[in-house]
Coordinates of C-alpha atoms and ligand atoms in Angstrom, one line a residue:
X1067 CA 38.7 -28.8 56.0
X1068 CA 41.2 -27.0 58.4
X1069 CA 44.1 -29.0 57.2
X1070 CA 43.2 -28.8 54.1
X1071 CA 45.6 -26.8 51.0
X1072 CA 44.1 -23.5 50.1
X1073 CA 43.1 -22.2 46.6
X1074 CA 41.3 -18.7 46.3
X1075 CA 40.2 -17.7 42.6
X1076 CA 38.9 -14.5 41.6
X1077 CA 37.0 -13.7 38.1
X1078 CA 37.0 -10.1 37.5
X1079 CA 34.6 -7.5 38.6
X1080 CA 32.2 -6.9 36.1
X1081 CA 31.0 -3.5 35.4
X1082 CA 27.6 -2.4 36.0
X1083 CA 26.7 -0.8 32.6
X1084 CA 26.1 -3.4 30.7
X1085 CA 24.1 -6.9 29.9
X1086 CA 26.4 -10.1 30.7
X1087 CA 28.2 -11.2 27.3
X1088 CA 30.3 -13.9 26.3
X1089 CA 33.4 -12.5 27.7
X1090 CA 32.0 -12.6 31.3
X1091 CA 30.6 -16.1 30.9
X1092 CA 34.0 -17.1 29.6
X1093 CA 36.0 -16.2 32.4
X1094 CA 33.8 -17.9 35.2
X1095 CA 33.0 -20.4 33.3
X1096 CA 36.9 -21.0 33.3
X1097 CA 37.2 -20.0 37.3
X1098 CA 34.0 -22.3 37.8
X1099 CA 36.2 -25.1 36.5
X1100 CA 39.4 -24.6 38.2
X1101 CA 37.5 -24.5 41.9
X1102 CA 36.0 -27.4 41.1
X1103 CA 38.4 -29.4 39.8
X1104 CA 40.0 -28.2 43.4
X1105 CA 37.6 -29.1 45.4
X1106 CA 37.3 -32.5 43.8
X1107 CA 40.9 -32.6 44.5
X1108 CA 40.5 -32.3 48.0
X1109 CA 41.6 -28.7 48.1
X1110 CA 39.6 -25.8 50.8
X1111 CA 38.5 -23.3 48.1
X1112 CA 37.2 -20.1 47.9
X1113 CA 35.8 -19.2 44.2
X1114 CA 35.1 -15.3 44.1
X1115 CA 33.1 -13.3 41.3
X1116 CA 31.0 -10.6 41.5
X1117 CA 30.3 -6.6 40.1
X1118 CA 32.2 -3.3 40.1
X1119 CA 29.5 -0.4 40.5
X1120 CA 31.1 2.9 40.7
X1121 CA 33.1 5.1 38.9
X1122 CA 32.1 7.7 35.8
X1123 CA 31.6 5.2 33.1
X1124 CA 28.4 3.4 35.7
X1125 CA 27.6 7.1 36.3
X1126 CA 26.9 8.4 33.0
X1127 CA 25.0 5.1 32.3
X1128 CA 22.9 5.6 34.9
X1129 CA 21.9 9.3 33.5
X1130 CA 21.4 8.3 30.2
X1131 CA 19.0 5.6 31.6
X1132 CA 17.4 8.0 33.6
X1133 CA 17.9 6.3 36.9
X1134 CA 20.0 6.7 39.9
X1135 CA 23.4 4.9 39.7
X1136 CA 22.6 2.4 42.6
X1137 CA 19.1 1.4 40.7
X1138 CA 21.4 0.5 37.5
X1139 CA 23.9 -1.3 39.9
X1140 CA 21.0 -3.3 41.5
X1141 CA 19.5 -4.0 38.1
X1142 CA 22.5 -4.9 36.4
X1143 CA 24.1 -6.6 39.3
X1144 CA 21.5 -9.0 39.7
X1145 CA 21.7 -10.2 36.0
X1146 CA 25.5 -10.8 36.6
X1147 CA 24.6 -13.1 39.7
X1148 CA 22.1 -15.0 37.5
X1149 CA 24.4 -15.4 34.7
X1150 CA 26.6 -17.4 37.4
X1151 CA 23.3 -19.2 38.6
X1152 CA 22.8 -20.3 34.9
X1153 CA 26.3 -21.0 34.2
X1154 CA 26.2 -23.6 37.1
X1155 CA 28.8 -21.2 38.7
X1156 CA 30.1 -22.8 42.5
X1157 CA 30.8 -19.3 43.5
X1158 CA 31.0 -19.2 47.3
X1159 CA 30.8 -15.3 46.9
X1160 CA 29.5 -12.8 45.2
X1161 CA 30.8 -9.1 45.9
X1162 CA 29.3 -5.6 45.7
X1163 CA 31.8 -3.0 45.3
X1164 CA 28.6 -1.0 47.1
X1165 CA 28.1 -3.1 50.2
X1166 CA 29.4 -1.8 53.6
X1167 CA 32.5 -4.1 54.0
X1168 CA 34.0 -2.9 51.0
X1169 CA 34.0 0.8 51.6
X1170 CA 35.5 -0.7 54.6
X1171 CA 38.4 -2.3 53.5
X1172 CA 38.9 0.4 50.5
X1173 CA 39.1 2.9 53.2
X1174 CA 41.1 0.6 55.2
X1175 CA 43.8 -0.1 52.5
X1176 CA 43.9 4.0 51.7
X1177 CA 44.9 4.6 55.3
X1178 CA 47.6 1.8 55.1
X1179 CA 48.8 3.9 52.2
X1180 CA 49.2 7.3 53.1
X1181 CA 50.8 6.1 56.2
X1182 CA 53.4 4.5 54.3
X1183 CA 53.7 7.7 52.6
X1184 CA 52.9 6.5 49.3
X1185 CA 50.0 8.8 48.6
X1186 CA 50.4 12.8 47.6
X1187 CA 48.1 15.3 46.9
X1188 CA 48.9 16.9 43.5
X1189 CA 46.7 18.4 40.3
X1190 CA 46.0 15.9 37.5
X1191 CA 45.9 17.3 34.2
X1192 CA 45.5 14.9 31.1
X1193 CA 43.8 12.2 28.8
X1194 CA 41.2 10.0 30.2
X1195 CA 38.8 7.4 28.8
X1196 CA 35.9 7.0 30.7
X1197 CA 35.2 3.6 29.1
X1198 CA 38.0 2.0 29.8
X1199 CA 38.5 4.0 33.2
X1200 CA 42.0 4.3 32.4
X1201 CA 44.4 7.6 31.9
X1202 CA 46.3 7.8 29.1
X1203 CA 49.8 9.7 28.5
X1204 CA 49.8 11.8 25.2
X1205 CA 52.1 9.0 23.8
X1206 CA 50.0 6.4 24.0
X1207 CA 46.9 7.7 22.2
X1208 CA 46.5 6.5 18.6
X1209 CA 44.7 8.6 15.6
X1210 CA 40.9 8.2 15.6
X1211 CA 39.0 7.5 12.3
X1212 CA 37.7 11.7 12.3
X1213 CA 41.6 12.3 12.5
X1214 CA 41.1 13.1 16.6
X1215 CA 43.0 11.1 19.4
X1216 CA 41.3 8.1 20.9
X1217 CA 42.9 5.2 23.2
X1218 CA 44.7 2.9 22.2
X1219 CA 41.9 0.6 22.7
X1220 CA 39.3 2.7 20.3
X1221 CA 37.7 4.5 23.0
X1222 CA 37.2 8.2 23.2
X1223 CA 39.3 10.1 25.6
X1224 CA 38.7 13.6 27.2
X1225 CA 41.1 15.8 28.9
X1226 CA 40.9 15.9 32.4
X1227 CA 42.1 18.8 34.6
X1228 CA 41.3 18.3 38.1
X1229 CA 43.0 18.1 42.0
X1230 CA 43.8 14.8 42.6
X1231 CA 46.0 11.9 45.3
X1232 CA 48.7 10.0 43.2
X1233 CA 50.1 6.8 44.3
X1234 CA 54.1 6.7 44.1
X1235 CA 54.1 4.0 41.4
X1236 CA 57.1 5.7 39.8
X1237 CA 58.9 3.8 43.4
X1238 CA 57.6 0.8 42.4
X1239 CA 58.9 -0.3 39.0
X1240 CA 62.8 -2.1 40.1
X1241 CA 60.6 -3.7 43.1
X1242 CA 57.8 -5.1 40.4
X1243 CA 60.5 -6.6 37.9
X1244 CA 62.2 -8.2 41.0
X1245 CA 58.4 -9.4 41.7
X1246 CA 58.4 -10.9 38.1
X1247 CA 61.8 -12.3 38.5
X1248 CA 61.9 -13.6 41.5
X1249 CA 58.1 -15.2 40.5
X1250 CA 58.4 -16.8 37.3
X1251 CA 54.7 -18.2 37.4
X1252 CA 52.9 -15.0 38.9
X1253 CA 52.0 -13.3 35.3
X1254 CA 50.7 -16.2 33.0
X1255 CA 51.0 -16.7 29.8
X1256 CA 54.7 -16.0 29.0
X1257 CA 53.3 -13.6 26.1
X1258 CA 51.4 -11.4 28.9
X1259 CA 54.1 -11.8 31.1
X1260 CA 56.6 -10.4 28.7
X1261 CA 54.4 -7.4 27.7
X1262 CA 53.8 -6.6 31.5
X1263 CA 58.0 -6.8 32.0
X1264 CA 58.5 -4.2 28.8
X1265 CA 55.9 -2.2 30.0
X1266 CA 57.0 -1.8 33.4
X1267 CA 61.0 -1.4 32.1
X1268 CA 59.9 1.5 29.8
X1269 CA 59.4 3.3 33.4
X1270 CA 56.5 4.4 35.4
X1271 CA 54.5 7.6 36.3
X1272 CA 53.1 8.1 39.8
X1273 CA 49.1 7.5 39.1
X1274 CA 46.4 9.4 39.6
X1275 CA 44.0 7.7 42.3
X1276 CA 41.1 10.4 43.1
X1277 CA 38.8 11.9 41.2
X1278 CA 36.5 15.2 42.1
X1279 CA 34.4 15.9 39.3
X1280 CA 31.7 13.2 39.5
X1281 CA 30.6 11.7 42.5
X1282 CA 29.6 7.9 42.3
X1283 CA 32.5 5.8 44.3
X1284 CA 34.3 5.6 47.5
X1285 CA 34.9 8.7 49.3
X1286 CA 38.8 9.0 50.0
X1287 CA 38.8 9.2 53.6
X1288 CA 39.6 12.5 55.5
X1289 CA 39.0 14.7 52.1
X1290 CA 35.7 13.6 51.0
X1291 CA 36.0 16.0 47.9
X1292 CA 37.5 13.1 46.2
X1293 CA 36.3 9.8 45.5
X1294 CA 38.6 6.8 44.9
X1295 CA 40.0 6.1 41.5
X1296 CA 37.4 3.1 40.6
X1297 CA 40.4 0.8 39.9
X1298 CA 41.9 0.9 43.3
X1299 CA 37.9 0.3 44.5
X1300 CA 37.9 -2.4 42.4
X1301 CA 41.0 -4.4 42.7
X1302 CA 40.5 -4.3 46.1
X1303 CA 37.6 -6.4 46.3
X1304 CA 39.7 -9.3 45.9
X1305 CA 41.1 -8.2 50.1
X1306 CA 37.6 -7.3 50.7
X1307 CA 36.1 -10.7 50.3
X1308 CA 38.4 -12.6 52.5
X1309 CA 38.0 -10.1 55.3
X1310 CA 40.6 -7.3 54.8
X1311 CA 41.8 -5.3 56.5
X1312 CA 41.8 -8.3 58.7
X1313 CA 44.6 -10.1 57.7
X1314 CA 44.2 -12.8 60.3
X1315 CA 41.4 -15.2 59.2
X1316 CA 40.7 -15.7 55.7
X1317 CA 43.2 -13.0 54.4
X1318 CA 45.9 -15.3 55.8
X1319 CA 44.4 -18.4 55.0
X1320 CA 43.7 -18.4 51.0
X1321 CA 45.6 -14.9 49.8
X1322 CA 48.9 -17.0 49.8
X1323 CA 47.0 -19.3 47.3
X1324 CA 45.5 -16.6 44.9
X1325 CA 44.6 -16.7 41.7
X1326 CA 43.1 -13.8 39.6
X1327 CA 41.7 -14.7 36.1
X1328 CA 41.4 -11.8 33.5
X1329 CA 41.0 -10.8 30.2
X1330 CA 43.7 -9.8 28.4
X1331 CA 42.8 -6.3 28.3
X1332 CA 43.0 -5.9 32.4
X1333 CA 46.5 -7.2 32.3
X1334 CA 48.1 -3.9 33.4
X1335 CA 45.8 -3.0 35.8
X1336 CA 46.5 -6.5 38.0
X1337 CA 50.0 -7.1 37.1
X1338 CA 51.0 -3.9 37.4
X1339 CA 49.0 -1.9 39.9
X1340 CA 47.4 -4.2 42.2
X1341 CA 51.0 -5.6 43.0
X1342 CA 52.4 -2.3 43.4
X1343 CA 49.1 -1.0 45.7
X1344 CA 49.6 -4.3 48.0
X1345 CA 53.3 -4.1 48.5
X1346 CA 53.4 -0.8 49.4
X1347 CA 50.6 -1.4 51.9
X1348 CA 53.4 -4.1 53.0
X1349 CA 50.9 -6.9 51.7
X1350 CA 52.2 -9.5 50.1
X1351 CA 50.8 -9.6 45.7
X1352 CA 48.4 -12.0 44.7
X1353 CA 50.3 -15.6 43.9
X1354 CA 49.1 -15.5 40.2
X1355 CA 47.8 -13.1 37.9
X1356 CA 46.6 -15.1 34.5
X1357 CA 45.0 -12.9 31.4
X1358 CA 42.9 -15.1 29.2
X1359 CA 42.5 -14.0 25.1
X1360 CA 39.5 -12.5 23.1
X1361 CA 36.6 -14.0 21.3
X1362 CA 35.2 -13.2 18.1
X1363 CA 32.1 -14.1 16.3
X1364 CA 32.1 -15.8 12.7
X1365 CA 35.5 -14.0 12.7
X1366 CA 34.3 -10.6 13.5
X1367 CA 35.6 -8.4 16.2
X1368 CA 32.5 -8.3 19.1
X1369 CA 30.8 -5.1 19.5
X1370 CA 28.0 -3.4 20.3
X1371 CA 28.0 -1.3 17.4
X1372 CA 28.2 -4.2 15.1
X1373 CA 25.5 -5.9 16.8
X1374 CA 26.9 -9.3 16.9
X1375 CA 27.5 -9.3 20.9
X1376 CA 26.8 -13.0 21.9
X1377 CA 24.4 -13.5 24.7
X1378 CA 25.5 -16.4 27.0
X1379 CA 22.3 -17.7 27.9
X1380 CA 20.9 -18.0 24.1
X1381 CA 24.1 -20.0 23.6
X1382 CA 22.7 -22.1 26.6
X1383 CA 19.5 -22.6 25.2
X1384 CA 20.5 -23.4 21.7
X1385 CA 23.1 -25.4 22.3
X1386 CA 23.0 -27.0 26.1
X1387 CA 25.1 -25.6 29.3
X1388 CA 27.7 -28.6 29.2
X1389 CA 28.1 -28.1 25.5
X1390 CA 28.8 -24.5 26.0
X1391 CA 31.2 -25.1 28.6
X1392 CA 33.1 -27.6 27.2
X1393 CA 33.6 -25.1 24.0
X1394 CA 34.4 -22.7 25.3
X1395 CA 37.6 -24.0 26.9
X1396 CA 38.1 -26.9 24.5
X1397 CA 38.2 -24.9 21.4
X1398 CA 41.3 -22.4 21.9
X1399 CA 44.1 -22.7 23.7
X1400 CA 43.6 -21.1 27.3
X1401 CA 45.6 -17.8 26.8
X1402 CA 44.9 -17.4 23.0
X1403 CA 42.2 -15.6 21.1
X1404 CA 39.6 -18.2 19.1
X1405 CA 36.7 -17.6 16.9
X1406 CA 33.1 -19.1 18.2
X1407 CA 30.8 -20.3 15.2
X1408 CA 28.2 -22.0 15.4
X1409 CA 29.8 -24.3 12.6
X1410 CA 32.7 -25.5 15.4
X1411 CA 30.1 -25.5 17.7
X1412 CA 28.6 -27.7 16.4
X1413 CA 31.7 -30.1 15.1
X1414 CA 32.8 -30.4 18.6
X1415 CA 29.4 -31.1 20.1
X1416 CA 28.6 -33.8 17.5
X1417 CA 32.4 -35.4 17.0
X1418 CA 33.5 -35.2 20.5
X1419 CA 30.8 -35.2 22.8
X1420 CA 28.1 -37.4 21.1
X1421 CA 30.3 -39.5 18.9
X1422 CA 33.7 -40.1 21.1
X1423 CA 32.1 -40.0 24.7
X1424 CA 28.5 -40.1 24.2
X1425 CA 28.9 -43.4 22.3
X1426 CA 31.6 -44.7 24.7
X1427 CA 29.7 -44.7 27.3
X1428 CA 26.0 -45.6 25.4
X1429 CA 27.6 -48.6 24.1
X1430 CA 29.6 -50.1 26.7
X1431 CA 26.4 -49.7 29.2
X1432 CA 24.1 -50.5 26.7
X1433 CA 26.1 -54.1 26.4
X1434 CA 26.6 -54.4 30.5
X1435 CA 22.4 -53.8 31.0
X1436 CA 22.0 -56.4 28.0
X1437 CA 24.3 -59.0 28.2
X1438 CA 25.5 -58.6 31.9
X1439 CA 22.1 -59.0 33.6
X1440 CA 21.9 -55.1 34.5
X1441 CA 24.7 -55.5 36.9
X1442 CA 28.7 -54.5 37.0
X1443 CA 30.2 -57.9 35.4
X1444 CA 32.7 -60.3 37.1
X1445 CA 36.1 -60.1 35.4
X1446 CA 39.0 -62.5 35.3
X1447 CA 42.6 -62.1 34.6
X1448 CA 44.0 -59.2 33.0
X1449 CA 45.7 -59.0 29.7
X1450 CA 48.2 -57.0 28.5
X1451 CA 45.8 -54.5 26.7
X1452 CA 43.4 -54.4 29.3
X1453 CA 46.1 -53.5 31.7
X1454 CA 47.1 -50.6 29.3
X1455 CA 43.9 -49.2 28.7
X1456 CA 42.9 -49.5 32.3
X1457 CA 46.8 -47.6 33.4
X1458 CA 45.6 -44.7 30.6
X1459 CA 42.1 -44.7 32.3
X1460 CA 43.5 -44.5 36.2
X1461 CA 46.8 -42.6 35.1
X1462 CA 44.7 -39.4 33.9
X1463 CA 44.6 -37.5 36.9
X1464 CA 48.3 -37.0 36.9
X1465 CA 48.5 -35.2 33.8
X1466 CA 45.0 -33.5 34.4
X1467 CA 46.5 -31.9 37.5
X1468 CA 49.6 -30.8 35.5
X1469 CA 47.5 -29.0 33.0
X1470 CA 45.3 -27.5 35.3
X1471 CA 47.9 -26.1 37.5
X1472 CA 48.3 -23.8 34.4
X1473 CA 44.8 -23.3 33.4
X1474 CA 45.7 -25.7 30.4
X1475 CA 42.2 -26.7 30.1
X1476 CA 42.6 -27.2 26.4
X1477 CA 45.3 -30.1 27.4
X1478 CA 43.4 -31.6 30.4
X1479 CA 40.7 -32.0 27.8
X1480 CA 42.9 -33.5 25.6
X1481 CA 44.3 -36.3 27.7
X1482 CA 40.6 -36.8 28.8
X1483 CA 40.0 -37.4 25.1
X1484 CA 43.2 -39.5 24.2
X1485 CA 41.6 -42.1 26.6
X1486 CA 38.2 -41.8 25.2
X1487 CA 39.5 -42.6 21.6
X1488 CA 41.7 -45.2 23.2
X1489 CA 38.7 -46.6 25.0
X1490 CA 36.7 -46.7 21.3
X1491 CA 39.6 -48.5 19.7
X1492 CA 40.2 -50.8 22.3
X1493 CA 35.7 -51.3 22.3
X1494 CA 36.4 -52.4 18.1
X1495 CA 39.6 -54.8 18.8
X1496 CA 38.1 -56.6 21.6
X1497 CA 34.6 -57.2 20.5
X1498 CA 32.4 -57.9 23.1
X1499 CA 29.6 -58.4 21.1
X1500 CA 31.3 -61.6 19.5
X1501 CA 33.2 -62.8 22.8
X1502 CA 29.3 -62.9 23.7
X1503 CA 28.8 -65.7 22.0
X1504 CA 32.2 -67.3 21.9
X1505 CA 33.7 -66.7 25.4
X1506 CA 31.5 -65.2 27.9
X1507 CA 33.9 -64.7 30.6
X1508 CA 36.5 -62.4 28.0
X1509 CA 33.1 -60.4 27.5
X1510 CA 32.7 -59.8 31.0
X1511 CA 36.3 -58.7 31.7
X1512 CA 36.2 -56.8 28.9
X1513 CA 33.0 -54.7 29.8
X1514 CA 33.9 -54.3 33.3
X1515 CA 37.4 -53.0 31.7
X1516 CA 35.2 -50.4 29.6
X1517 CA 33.1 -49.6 32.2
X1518 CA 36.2 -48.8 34.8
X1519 CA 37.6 -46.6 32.3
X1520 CA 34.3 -44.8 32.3
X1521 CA 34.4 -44.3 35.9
X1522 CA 37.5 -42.6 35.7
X1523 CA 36.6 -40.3 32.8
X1524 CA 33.7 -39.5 34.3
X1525 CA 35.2 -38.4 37.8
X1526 CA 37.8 -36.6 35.1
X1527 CA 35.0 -34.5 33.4
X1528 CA 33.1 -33.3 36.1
X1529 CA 34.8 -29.8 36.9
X1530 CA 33.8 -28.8 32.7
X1531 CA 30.3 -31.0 32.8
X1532 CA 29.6 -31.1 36.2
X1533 CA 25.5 -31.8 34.5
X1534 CA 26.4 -35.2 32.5
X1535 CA 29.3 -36.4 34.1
X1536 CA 26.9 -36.8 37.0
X1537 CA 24.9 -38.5 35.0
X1538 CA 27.1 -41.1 33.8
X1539 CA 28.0 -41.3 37.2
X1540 CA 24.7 -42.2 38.3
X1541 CA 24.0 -44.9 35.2
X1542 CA 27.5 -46.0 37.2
X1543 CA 25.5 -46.5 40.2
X1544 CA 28.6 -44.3 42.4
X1545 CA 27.0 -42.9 45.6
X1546 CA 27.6 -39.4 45.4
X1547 CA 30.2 -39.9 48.2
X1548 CA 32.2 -41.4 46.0
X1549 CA 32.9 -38.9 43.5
X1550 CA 35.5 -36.8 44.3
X1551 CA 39.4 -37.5 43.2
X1552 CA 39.8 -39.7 46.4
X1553 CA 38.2 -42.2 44.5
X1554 CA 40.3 -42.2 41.2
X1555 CA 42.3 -45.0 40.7
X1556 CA 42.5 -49.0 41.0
X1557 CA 42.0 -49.3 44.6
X1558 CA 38.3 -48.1 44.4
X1559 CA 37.0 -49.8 40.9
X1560 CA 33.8 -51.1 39.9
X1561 CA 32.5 -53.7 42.3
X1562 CA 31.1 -56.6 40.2
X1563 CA 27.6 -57.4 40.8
X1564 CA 26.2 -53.9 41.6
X1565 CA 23.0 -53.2 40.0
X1566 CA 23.3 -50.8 37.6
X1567 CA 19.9 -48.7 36.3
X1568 CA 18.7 -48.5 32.4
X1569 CA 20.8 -46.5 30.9
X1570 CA 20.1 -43.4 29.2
X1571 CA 21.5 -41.0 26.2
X1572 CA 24.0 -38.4 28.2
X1573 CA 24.9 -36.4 24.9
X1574 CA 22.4 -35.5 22.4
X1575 CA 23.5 -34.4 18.9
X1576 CA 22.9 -31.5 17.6
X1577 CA 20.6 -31.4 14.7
X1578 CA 20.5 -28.9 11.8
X1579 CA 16.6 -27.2 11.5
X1580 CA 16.2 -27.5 7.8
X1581 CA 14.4 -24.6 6.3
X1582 CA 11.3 -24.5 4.3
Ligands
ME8_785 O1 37.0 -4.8 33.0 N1 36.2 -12.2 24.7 O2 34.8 -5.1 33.7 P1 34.1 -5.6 32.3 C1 36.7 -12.6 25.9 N2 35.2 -3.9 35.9 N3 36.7 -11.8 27.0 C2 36.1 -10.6 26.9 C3 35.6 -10.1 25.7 C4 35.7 -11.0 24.5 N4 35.2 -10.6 23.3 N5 35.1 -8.8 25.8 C5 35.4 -8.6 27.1 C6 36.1 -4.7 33.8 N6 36.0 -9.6 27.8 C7 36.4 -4.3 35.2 C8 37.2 -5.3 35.9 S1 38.4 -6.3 38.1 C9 39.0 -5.7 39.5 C10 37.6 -5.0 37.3 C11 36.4 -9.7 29.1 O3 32.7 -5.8 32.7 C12 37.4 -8.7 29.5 O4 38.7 -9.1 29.1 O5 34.5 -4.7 31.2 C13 37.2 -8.5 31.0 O6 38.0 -9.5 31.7 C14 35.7 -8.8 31.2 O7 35.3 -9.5 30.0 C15 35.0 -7.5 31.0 O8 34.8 -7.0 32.2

């Protein structure tokens, strides 16, 4: 793999105090995608995720639970690193914002910075919200529903008075809108991009990056009064995990190739600070930062207090991991907000999967076991529309790379699709079940036509249904050498005569209970 182009994505850090919800599984699901689709692609990738343990808002969890803050962290932790497990997550890592190495490298990068001179001590003395872990300037706040002041997110603040190390970001902002500039791709989409660009032009206040009136987090090193502003710990797990403050290694090899996918809501915090943080530790910003929208239930805004917070692994169970997966990024945009109901659900699983594909594939293999004698048949010359279907078919991975490249998934999906419904129509015009009787030879080339365009979407689907493209695969009789993008294309197709095994139902509908 030595020679091999790097790709390093990173999901966020997810916080400690809470039970994994859709949000989470959203955004590795989406990472889980991208690295595989890399991988498959022949690209060395490193696929990060993990949980971010310290800070006040994991603190007061832990008291009101009654337990110490590293028994919450372990607790909670682990669920996160099942939720990848069940999400069929290939996450080559998962990080601890307790473990050893990164104190290490948080320690590490807060040396770097005071010996560039871009830390001070000073007093802090303002609004902060400990569930968003964010300060707040007075102009910011909005007015809460009892007529006090609350975030501009709708979570409480508190005044904070209290000594504290600021970072110079106030030097930062004509070096961060060169960054944007001169990068036209490293905030993504334009919408977040824009909104990071104004926010950053309407000028920037040094931020506070200690706290000393609680103690969970990193201690800032030399004045162990303060602990580390849990964003700074956080961010920096992304350095931690390929072996800062080495920068030799793994640092060199995949940080040039870095991705960091986020929620729309942490757009600031990696677009804005962790750029400024790593430049003025003279390391270079991550290549990419992109922020991914909201979800709502039935239409209603997720939250706790409503009580309509989704839990990814009932969606699993109800509905099927592949089915999940493929939703999830097939039903909005990549970058927009969308709406999961169990009524679209539904649709797409039924229409797209078990109708378009699932019947693609049932059918055509269904005829090749029948009529074919269980093998892949012979085929003769090719006509015009054989030679277009089987260009659409081969021709995919072009476009799928394109889309990918932005975290389109909703497109890549799409062109998957245009060659599934192609695939259908050309199934109806060609008629293999009535060449059978009239010209057995046609029937052959055209079920071996059928049955190479199934290869292809097959290879195509596996980074969003790793499960049942495998599957098909296997009903394909492909050796599992044989699966990775390497293989796309006309110069490996189907090899008449190989025996092919009975093949079997790949996407079940879903069926309405009917009550009573
Ligand atoms: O923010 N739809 O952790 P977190 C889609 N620890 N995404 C959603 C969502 C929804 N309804 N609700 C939340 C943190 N999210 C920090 C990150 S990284 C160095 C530190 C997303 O556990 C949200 O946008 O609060 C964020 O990306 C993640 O879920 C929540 O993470």
């Amino acid at each position: 793999m030595s020679g091999a182009a790097t790709f390093y994505v990173t999901t966020p850090i997810y916080y400690v105090n809470d039970k994994p919800h859709i949000g989470h599984a959203y955004t590795t699901l989406a990472c889980d995608v991208l690295a595989r689709f890399k991988r498959l692609d022949g690209f060395d990738v490193k696929f990060l995720t993990g949980t971010d343990e310290h800070g006040q808002k994991v603190e007061k969890s832990a008291e009101t639970a009654g337990m110490a803050p590293l028994a919450l962290a372990d607790m909670n932790s682990a669920n996160f690193r099942e939720l990848a497990r069940i999400l069929g997550c290939s996450n080559d890592d998962f990080i601890r914002t307790t473990e050893p190495r990164h104190l290490a490298a948080c320690q590490a990068l807060w040396k770097a910075l005071v010996d560039k001179g871009e830390i001070y001590l000073g007093a802090y003395e303002g609004w902060y919200s400990v569930r968003d872990e964010a300060f707040y300037a007075e102009d910011e706040l909005i007015a809460g529903p009892g007529g006090g002041k609350q975030a501009p997110t709708g979570a409480p603040v508190e005044w904070v008075k209290e000594p504290s190390y600021f970072f110079r970001l106030s030097a930062w902002q004509d070096r961060l809108l060169k960054w944007y500039d001169d990068n036209p791709d490293c905030v993504a989409p334009a919408s977040r991009r824009n909104e990071v660009i104004s926010f950053v032009k309407g000028g920037l206040q040094d931020l506070s990056v200690s706290r000393t009136s609680f103690k969970w987090g990193i201690p800032v090193p030399g004045d162990e009064a303060h602990i580390m502003y849990v964003w700074l710990d956080a961010l920096t797990n992304y350095i931690t995990a390929i072996g800062y403050p080495d920068a030799t290694g793994d640092f060199a090899r995949y940080w040039p190739n870095s991705l960091h996918m986020v929620g729309k809501d942490i757009v600031r915090f990696h677009a804005v600070f962790w750029p400024a943080f790593l430049m003025a530790a003279d390391l270079p910003p991550p290549k990419r930062v992109f922020a991914h929208g909201w979800w709502t239930n039935e239409g209603q805004k997720i939250s706790k207090s409503v009580g309509n917070v989704i839990d990814p692994l009932s969606l699993i169970e109800t509905y099927g991991l592949d089915q999940v997966r493929y939703f999830l990024l097939r039903e909005v945009p990549f970058g927009n907000d969308g709406d999961f109901s169990h009524r679209a659900m539904m649709g797409r699983m039924n229409s797209e999967l078990a109708n378009d594909y699932g019947n693609l594939v049932q059918r055509v293999l269904s005829m090749v076991g029948k009529n074919c004698g269980g093998q892949v048949p012979e085929h003769g010359l090719a006509t015009d529309e054989d030679r277009d279907m089987l260009d659409a078919a081969h021709g995919l991975l072009d476009k799928l790379r394109v889309a990918m490249d932005r975290q389109l998934y909703h497109e890549a999906l799409e062109a998957i699709w245009v060659v599934i419904r192609a695939a259908n129509g050309y199934v109806d015009r060609q008629g293999p079940w009535t060449l059978k009787k009239t010209d057995p030879p046609r029937m052959g080339t055209v079920l071996w036509t059928l049955a190479e365009t199934i290869r292809s979407l097959a290879l195509a689907t596996q980074p969003f249904m790793p499960i049942s493209s495998n599957k098909i695969l296997d009903q394909l009789a492909i050796p599992a050498s044989e699966r990775d993008f390497e293989w796309f294309g006309a110069d490996h197709g189907l090899k008449p005569g190989t025996a092919l095994p009975t093949p079997q139902g790949v996407f079940p509908r879903f069926v309405e209970e009917v009550a009573g």
